[in-house]
Every structure is written in C-alpha cells, then in structure tokens.
Coordinates of N, CA, C and O in Angstrom, one line a residue:
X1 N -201.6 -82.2 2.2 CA -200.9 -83.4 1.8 C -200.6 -84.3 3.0 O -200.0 -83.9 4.0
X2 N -201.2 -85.8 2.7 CA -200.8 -86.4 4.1 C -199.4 -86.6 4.4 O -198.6 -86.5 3.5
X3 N -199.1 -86.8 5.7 CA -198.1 -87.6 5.5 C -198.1 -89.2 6.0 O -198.7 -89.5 7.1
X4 N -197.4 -90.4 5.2 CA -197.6 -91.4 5.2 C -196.4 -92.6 5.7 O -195.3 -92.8 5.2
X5 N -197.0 -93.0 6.6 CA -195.9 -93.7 7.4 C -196.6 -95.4 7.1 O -197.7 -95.9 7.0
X6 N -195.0 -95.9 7.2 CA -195.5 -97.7 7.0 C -194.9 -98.2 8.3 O -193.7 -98.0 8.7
X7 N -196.0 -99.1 9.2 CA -195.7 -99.7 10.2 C -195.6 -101.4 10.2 O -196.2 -102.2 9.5
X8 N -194.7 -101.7 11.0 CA -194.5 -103.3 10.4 C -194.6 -104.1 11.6 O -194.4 -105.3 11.6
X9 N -195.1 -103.0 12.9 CA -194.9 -103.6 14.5 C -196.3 -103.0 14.8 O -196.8 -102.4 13.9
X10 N -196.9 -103.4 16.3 CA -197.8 -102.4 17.1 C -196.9 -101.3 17.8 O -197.3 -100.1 17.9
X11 N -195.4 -101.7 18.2 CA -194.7 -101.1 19.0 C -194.4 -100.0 17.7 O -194.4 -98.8 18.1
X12 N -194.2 -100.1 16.8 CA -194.2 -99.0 15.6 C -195.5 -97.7 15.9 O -195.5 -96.5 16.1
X13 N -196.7 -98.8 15.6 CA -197.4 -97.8 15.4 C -197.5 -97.1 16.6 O -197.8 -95.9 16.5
X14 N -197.3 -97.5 18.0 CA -197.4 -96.8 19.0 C -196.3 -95.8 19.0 O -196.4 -94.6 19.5
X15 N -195.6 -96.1 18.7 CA -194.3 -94.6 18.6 C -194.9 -93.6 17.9 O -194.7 -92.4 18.3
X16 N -195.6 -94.0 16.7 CA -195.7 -92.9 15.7 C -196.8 -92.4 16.7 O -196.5 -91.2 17.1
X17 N -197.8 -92.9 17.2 CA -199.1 -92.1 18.2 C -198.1 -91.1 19.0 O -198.2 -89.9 19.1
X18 N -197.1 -92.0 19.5 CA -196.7 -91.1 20.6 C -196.2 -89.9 20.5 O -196.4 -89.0 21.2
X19 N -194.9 -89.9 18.9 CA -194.7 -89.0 18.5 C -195.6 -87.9 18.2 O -195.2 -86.7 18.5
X20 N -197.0 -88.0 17.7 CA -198.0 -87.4 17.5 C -198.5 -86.4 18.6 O -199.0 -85.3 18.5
X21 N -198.2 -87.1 19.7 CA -199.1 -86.6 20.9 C -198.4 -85.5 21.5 O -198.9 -84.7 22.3
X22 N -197.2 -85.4 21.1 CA -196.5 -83.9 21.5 C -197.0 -83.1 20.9 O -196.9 -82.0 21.3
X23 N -197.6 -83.2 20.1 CA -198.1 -82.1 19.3 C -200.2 -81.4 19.5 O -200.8 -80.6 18.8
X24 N -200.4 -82.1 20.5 CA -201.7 -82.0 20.8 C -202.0 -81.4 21.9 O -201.3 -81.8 22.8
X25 N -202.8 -80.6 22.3 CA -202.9 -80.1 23.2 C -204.3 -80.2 23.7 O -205.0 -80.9 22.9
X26 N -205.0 -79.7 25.0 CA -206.5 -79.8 24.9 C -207.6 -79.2 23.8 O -207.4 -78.2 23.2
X27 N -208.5 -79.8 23.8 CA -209.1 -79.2 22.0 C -209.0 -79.8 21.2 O -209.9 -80.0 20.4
X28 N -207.9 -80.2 21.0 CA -207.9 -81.3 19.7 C -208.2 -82.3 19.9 O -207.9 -83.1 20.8
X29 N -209.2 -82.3 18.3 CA -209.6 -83.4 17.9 C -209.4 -84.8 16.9 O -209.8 -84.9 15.7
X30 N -208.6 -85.8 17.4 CA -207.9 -87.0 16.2 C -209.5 -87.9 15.7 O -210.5 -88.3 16.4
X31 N -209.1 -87.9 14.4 CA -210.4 -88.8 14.0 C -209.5 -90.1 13.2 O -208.6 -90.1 12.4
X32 N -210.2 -91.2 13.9 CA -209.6 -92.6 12.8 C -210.1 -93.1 12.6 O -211.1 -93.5 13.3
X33 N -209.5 -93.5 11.3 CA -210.6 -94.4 10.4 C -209.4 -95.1 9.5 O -208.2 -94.9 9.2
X34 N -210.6 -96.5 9.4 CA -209.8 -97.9 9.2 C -210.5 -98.7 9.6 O -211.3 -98.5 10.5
X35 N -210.3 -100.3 9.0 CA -210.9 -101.0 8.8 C -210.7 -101.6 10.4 O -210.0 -100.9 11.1
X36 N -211.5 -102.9 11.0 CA -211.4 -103.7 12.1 C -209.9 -104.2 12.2 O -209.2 -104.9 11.4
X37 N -209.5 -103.8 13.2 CA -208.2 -104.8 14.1 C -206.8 -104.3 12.6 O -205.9 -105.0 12.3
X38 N -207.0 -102.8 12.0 CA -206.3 -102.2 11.6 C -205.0 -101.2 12.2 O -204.0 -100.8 11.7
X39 N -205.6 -101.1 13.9 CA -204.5 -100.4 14.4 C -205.1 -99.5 15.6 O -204.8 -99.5 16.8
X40 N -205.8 -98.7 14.8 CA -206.8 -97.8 15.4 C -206.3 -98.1 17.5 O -205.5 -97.4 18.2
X41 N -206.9 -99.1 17.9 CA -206.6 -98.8 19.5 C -205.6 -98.8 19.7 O -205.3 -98.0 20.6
X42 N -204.4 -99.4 19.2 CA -203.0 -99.7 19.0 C -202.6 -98.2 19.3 O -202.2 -97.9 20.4
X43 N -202.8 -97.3 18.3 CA -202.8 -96.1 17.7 C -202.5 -95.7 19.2 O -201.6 -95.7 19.9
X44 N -204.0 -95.2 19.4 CA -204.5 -94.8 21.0 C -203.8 -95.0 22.5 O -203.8 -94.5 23.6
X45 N -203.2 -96.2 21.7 CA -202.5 -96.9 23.2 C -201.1 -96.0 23.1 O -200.5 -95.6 24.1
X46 N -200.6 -95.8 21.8 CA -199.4 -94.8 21.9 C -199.8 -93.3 22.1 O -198.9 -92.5 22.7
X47 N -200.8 -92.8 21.8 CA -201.5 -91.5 22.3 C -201.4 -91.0 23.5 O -201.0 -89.9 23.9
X48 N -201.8 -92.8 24.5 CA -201.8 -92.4 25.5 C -200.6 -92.1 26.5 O -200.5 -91.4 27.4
X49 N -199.8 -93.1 25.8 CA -198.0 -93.2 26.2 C -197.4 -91.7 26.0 O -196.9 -91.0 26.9
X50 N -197.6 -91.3 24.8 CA -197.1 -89.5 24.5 C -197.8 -88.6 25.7 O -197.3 -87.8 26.4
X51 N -198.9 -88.9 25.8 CA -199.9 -87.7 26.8 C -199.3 -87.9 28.0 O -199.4 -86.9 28.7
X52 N -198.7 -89.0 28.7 CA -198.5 -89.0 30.4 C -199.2 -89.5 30.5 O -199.6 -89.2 31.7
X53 N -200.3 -90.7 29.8 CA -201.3 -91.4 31.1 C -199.9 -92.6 31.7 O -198.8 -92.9 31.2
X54 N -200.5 -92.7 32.7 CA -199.4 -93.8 33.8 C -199.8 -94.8 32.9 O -200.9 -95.0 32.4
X55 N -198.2 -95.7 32.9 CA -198.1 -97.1 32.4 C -199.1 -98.1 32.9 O -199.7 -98.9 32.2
X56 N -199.1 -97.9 34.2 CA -200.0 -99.1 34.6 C -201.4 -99.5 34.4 O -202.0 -100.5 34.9
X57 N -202.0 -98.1 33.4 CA -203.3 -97.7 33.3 C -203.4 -98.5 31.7 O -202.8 -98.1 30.7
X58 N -204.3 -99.9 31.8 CA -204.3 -100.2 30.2 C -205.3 -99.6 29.6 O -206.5 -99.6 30.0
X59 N -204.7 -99.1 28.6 CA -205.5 -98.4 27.0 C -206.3 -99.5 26.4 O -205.8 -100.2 25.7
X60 N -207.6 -99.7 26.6 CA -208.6 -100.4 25.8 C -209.2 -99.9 24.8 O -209.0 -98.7 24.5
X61 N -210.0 -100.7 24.2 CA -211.1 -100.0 23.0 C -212.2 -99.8 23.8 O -212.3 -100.5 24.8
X62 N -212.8 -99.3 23.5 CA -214.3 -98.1 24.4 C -215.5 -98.9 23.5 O -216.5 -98.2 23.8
X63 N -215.7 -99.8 22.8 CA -216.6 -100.6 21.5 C -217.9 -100.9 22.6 O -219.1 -100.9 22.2
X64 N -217.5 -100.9 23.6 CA -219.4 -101.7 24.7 C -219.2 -100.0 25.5 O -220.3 -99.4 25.6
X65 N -217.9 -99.3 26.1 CA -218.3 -98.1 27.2 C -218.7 -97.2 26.5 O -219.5 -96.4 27.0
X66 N -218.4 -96.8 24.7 CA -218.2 -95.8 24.0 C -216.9 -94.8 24.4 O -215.9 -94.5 23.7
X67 N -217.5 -94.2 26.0 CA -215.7 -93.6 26.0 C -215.4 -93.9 26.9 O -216.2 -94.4 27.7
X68 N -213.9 -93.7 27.2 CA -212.7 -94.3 28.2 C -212.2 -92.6 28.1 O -212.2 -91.9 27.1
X69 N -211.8 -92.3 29.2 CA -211.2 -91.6 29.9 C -209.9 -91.5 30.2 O -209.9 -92.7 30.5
X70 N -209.1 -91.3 30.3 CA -207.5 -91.6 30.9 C -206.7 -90.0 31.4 O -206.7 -89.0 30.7
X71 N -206.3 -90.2 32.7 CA -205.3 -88.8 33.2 C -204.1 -88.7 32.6 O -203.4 -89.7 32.6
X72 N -203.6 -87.6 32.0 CA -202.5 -87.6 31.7 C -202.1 -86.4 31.9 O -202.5 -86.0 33.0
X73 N -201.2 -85.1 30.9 CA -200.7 -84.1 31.2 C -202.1 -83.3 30.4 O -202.2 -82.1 30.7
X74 N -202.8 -83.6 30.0 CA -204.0 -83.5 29.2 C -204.9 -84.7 29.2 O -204.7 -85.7 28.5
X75 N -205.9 -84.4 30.1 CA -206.7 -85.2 29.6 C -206.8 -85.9 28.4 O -206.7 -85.3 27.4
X76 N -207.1 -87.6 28.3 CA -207.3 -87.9 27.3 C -208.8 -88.7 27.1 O -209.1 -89.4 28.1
X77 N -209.6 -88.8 25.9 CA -211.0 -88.8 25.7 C -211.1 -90.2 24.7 O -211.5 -90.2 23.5
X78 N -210.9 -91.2 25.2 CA -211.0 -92.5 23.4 C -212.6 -92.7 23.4 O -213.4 -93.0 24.4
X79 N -212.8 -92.5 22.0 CA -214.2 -92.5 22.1 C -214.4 -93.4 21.0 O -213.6 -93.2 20.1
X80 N -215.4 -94.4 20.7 CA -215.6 -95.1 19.9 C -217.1 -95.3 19.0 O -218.1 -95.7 19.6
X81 N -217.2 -95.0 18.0 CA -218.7 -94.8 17.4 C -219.1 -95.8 16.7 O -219.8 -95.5 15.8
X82 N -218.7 -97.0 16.8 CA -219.2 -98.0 15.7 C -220.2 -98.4 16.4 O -220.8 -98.9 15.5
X83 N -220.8 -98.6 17.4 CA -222.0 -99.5 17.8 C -223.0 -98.6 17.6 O -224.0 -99.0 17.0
X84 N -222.9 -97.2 17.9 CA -224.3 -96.1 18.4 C -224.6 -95.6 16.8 O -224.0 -95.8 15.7
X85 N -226.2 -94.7 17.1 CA -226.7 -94.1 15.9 C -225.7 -92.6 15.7 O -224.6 -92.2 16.2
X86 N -226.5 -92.1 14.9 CA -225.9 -90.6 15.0 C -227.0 -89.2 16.0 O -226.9 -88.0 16.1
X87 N -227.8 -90.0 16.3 CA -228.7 -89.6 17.9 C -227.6 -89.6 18.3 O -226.9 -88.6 18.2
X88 N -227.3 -90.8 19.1 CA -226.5 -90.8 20.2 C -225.2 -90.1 20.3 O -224.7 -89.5 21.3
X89 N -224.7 -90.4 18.8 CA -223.2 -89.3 19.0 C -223.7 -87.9 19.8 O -223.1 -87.4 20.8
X90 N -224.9 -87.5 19.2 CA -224.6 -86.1 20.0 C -225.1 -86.3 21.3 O -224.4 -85.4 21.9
X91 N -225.8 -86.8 22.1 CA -225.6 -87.0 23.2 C -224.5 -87.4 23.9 O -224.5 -87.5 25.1
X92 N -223.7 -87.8 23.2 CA -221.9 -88.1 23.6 C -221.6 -86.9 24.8 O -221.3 -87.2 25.9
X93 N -221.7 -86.0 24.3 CA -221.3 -84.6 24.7 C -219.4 -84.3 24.1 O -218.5 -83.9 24.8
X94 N -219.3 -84.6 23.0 CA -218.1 -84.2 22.4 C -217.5 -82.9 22.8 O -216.6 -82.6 23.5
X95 N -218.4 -82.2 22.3 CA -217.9 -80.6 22.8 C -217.6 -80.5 24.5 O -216.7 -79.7 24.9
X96 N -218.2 -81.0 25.2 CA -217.9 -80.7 26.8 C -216.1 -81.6 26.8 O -215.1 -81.1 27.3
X97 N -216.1 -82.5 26.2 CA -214.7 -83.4 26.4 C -213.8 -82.6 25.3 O -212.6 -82.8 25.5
X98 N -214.0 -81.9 24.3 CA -212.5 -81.5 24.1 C -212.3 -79.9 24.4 O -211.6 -79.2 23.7
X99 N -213.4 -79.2 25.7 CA -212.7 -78.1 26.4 C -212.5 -78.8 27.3 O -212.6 -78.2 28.3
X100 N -212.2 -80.3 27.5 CA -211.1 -80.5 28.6 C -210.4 -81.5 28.5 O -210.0 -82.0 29.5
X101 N -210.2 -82.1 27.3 CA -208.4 -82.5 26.9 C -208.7 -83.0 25.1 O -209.2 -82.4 24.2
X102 N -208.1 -84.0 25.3 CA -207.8 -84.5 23.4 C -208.6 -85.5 23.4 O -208.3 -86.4 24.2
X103 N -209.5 -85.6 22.8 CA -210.3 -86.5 21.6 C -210.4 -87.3 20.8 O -211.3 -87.0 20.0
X104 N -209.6 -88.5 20.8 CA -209.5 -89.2 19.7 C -211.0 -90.5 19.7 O -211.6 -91.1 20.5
X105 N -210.9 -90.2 18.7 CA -212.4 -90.8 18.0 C -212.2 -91.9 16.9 O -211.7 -91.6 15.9
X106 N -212.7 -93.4 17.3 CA -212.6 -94.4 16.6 C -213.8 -94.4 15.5 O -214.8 -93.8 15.9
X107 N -213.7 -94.9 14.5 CA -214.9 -94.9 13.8 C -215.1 -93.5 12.8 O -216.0 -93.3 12.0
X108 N -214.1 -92.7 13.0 CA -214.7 -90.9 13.0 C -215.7 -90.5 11.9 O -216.4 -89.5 12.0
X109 N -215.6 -91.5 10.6 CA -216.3 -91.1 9.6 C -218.0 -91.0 9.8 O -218.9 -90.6 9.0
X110 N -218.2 -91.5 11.5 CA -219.7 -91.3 11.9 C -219.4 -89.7 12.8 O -220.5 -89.5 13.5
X111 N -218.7 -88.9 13.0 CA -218.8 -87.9 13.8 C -219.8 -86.8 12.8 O -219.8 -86.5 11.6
X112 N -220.4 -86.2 13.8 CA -222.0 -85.5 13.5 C -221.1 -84.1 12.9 O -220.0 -83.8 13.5
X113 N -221.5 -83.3 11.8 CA -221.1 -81.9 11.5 C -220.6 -81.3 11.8 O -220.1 -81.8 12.8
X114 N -220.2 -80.0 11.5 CA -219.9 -79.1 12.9 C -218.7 -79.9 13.8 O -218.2 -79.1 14.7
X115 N -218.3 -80.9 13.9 CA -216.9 -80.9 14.9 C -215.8 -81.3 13.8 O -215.8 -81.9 12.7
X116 N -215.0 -80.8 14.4 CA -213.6 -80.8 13.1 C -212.2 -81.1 13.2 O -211.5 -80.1 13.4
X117 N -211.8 -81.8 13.1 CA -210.4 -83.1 13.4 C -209.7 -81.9 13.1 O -210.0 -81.1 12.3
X118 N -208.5 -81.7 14.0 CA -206.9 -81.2 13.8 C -206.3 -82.2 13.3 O -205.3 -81.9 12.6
X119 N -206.7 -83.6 13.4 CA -205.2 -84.9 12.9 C -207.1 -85.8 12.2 O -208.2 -85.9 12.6
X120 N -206.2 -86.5 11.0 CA -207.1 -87.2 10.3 C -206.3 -88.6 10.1 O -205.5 -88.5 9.1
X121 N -206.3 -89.7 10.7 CA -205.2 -90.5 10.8 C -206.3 -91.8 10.2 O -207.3 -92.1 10.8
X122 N -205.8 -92.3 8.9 CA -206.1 -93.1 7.7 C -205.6 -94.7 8.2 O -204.6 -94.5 8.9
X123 N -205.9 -95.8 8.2 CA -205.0 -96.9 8.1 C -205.6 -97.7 7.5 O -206.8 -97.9 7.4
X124 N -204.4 -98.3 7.0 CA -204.9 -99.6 5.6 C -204.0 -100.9 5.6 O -202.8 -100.6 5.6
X125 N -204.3 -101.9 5.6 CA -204.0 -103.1 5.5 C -202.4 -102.9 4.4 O -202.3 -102.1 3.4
X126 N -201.4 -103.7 4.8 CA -200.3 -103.3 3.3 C -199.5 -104.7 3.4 O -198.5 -104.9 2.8
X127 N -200.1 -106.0 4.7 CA -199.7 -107.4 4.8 C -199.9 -107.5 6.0 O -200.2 -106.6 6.8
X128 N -199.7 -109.0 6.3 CA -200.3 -109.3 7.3 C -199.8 -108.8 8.7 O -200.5 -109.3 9.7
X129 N -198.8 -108.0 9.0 CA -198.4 -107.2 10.2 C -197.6 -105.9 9.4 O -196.4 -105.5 9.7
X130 N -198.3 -105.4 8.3 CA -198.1 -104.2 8.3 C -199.1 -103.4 7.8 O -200.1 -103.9 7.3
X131 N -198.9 -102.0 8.1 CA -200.3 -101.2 7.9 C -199.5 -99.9 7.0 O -198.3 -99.8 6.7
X132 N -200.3 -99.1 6.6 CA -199.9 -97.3 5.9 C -200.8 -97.0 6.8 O -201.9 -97.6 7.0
X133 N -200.1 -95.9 7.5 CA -200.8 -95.0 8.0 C -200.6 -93.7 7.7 O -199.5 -93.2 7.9
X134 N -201.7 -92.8 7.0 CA -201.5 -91.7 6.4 C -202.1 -90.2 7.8 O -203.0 -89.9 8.5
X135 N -201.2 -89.9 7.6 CA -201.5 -88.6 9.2 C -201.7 -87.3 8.3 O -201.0 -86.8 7.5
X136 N -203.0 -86.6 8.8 CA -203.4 -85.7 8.0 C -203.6 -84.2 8.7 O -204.7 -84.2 9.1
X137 N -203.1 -83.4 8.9 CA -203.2 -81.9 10.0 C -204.3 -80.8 9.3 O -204.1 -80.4 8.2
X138 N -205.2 -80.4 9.9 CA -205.7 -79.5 9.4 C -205.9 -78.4 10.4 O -205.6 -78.6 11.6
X139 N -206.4 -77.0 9.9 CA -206.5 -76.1 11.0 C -207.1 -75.9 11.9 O -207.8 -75.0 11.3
X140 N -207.7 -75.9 13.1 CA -208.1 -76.3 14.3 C -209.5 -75.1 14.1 O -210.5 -75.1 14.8
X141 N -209.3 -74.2 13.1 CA -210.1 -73.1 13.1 C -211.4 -73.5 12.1 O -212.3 -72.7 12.0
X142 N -211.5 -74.7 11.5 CA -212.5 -75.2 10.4 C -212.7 -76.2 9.9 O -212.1 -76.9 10.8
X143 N -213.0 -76.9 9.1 CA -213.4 -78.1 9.2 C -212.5 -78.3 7.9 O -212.0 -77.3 7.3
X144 N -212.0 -80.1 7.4 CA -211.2 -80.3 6.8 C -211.7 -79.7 5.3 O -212.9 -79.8 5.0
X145 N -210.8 -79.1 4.3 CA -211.1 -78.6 3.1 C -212.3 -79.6 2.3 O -213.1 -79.0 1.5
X146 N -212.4 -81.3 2.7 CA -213.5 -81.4 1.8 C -214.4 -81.7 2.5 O -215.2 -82.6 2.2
X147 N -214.7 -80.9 3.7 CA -215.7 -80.9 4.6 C -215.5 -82.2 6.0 O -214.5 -82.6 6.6
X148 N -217.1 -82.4 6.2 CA -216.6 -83.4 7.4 C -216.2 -84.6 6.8 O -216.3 -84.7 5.6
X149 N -215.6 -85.5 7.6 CA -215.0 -86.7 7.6 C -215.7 -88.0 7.0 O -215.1 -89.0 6.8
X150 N -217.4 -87.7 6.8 CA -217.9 -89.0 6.5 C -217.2 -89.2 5.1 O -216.7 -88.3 4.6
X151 N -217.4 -90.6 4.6 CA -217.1 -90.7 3.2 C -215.9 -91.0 3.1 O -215.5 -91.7 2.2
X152 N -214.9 -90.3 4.1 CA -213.1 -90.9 3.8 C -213.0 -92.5 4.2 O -211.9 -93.0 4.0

C-alpha cells in the first residue's frame, strides 16, 4: 500500500525527499516516475539534502550526462534514462553504483530486469503548483510484487 503525500511547494517536496533519505542506505535503489517538470529532480535535490551532500554542490538533472554523482554520508548516484536505449541502460553499470551508494533513477519505468527499487516514488499533476506523490517500499530482497517497474 503506497503511501501518498500532497505537495503544494518544491521546498515541500524536497522535505518529503529528505525525510526519505534517512531511511536509505548504500544499495538502494529509488525509481521515479512521472510526467516532465513533475518533480522528479526537485525530489532528488531533497535526496541529496537528507544524504549530506554539501549545500554548495547543486543537484541537477543528469538528461545530457545521464548520471551525476554527488558525496555525501552515502554516496549518491542520480541517474536519468529518458534520452538512452535499453542497450545503453546496461552499459550504465547500475550494479557497480549501488554497491557503492543509493541510486535514484529518473525515468525508472525504462530500468532493464533483474534490478529492483526499495522506494517506488509515483508523481502526478493535482494543479498548477501541486503534485501527489505516492511513496512505495518494497523488499530489497526481490523485485516489486508486480514485477519490474515498466508499465507503472
């Protein structure tokens, strides 16, 4: 059962990221999905506020690098799949980046089999500066009950 939060700020949704991010450790994997200029790097930019990256370090969208990097108490990994095929995802090297911090992944409903979200974070349009964001936990040991993520 998700849970679903309504945001009516960026500074909103970045709290709810941030609150999130206590709860992550290296390994996990966040997948989001949502429409353009829904939230999604917003999201990230509070991810990275919870993890300990330094303030001074701005949180971008990864859309031309694919991923962005950031130091924190855990590495943090923003990775973005809307430009590339599903070739390229696996040349990403996913698996090398979350045995060494957290993973959140733009676009996620393109991530290739076999890798499997701890947090499934939904966002949807609900007016013009508000969003639902539905936050979803699964067990780090398998993949989400209705399989991978494409299709949500």
């Amino acid at each position: 059962m998700p849970e679903i939060y309504k945001s009516r700020s960026p500074e909103e949704t970045r709290a709810l990221a941030e609150a999130l991010a206590q709860r992550l450790s290296a390994g996990d994997l966040v997948a989001l999905i949502g429409d353009l200029g829904s939230g999604k790097t917003t999201f990230v930019q509070g991810l990275a506020r919870g993890l300990g990256v330094p303030p001074e370090i701005y949180v971008t969208s990864p859309s031309f690098t694919l991923v962005n990097e950031y130091p924190g108490r855990v590495p943090l990994f923003h990775v973005d799949l809307y430009r590339i095929s599903p070739e390229e995802v696996e040349d990403l090297g996913l698996s090398e980046m979350l045995s060494q911090g957290v993973v959140v992944v733009e676009w996620a409903e393109r991530l290739p089999e076999g890798l499997s979200p701890r947090f499934v974070v939904r966002f949807k349009y609900a007016g013009e500066n508000e969003r639902i964001i539905e936050l979803e936990e699964y067990d780090r040991k398998g993949p989400p009950p209705e399989g991978p993520v494409k299709g949500a």
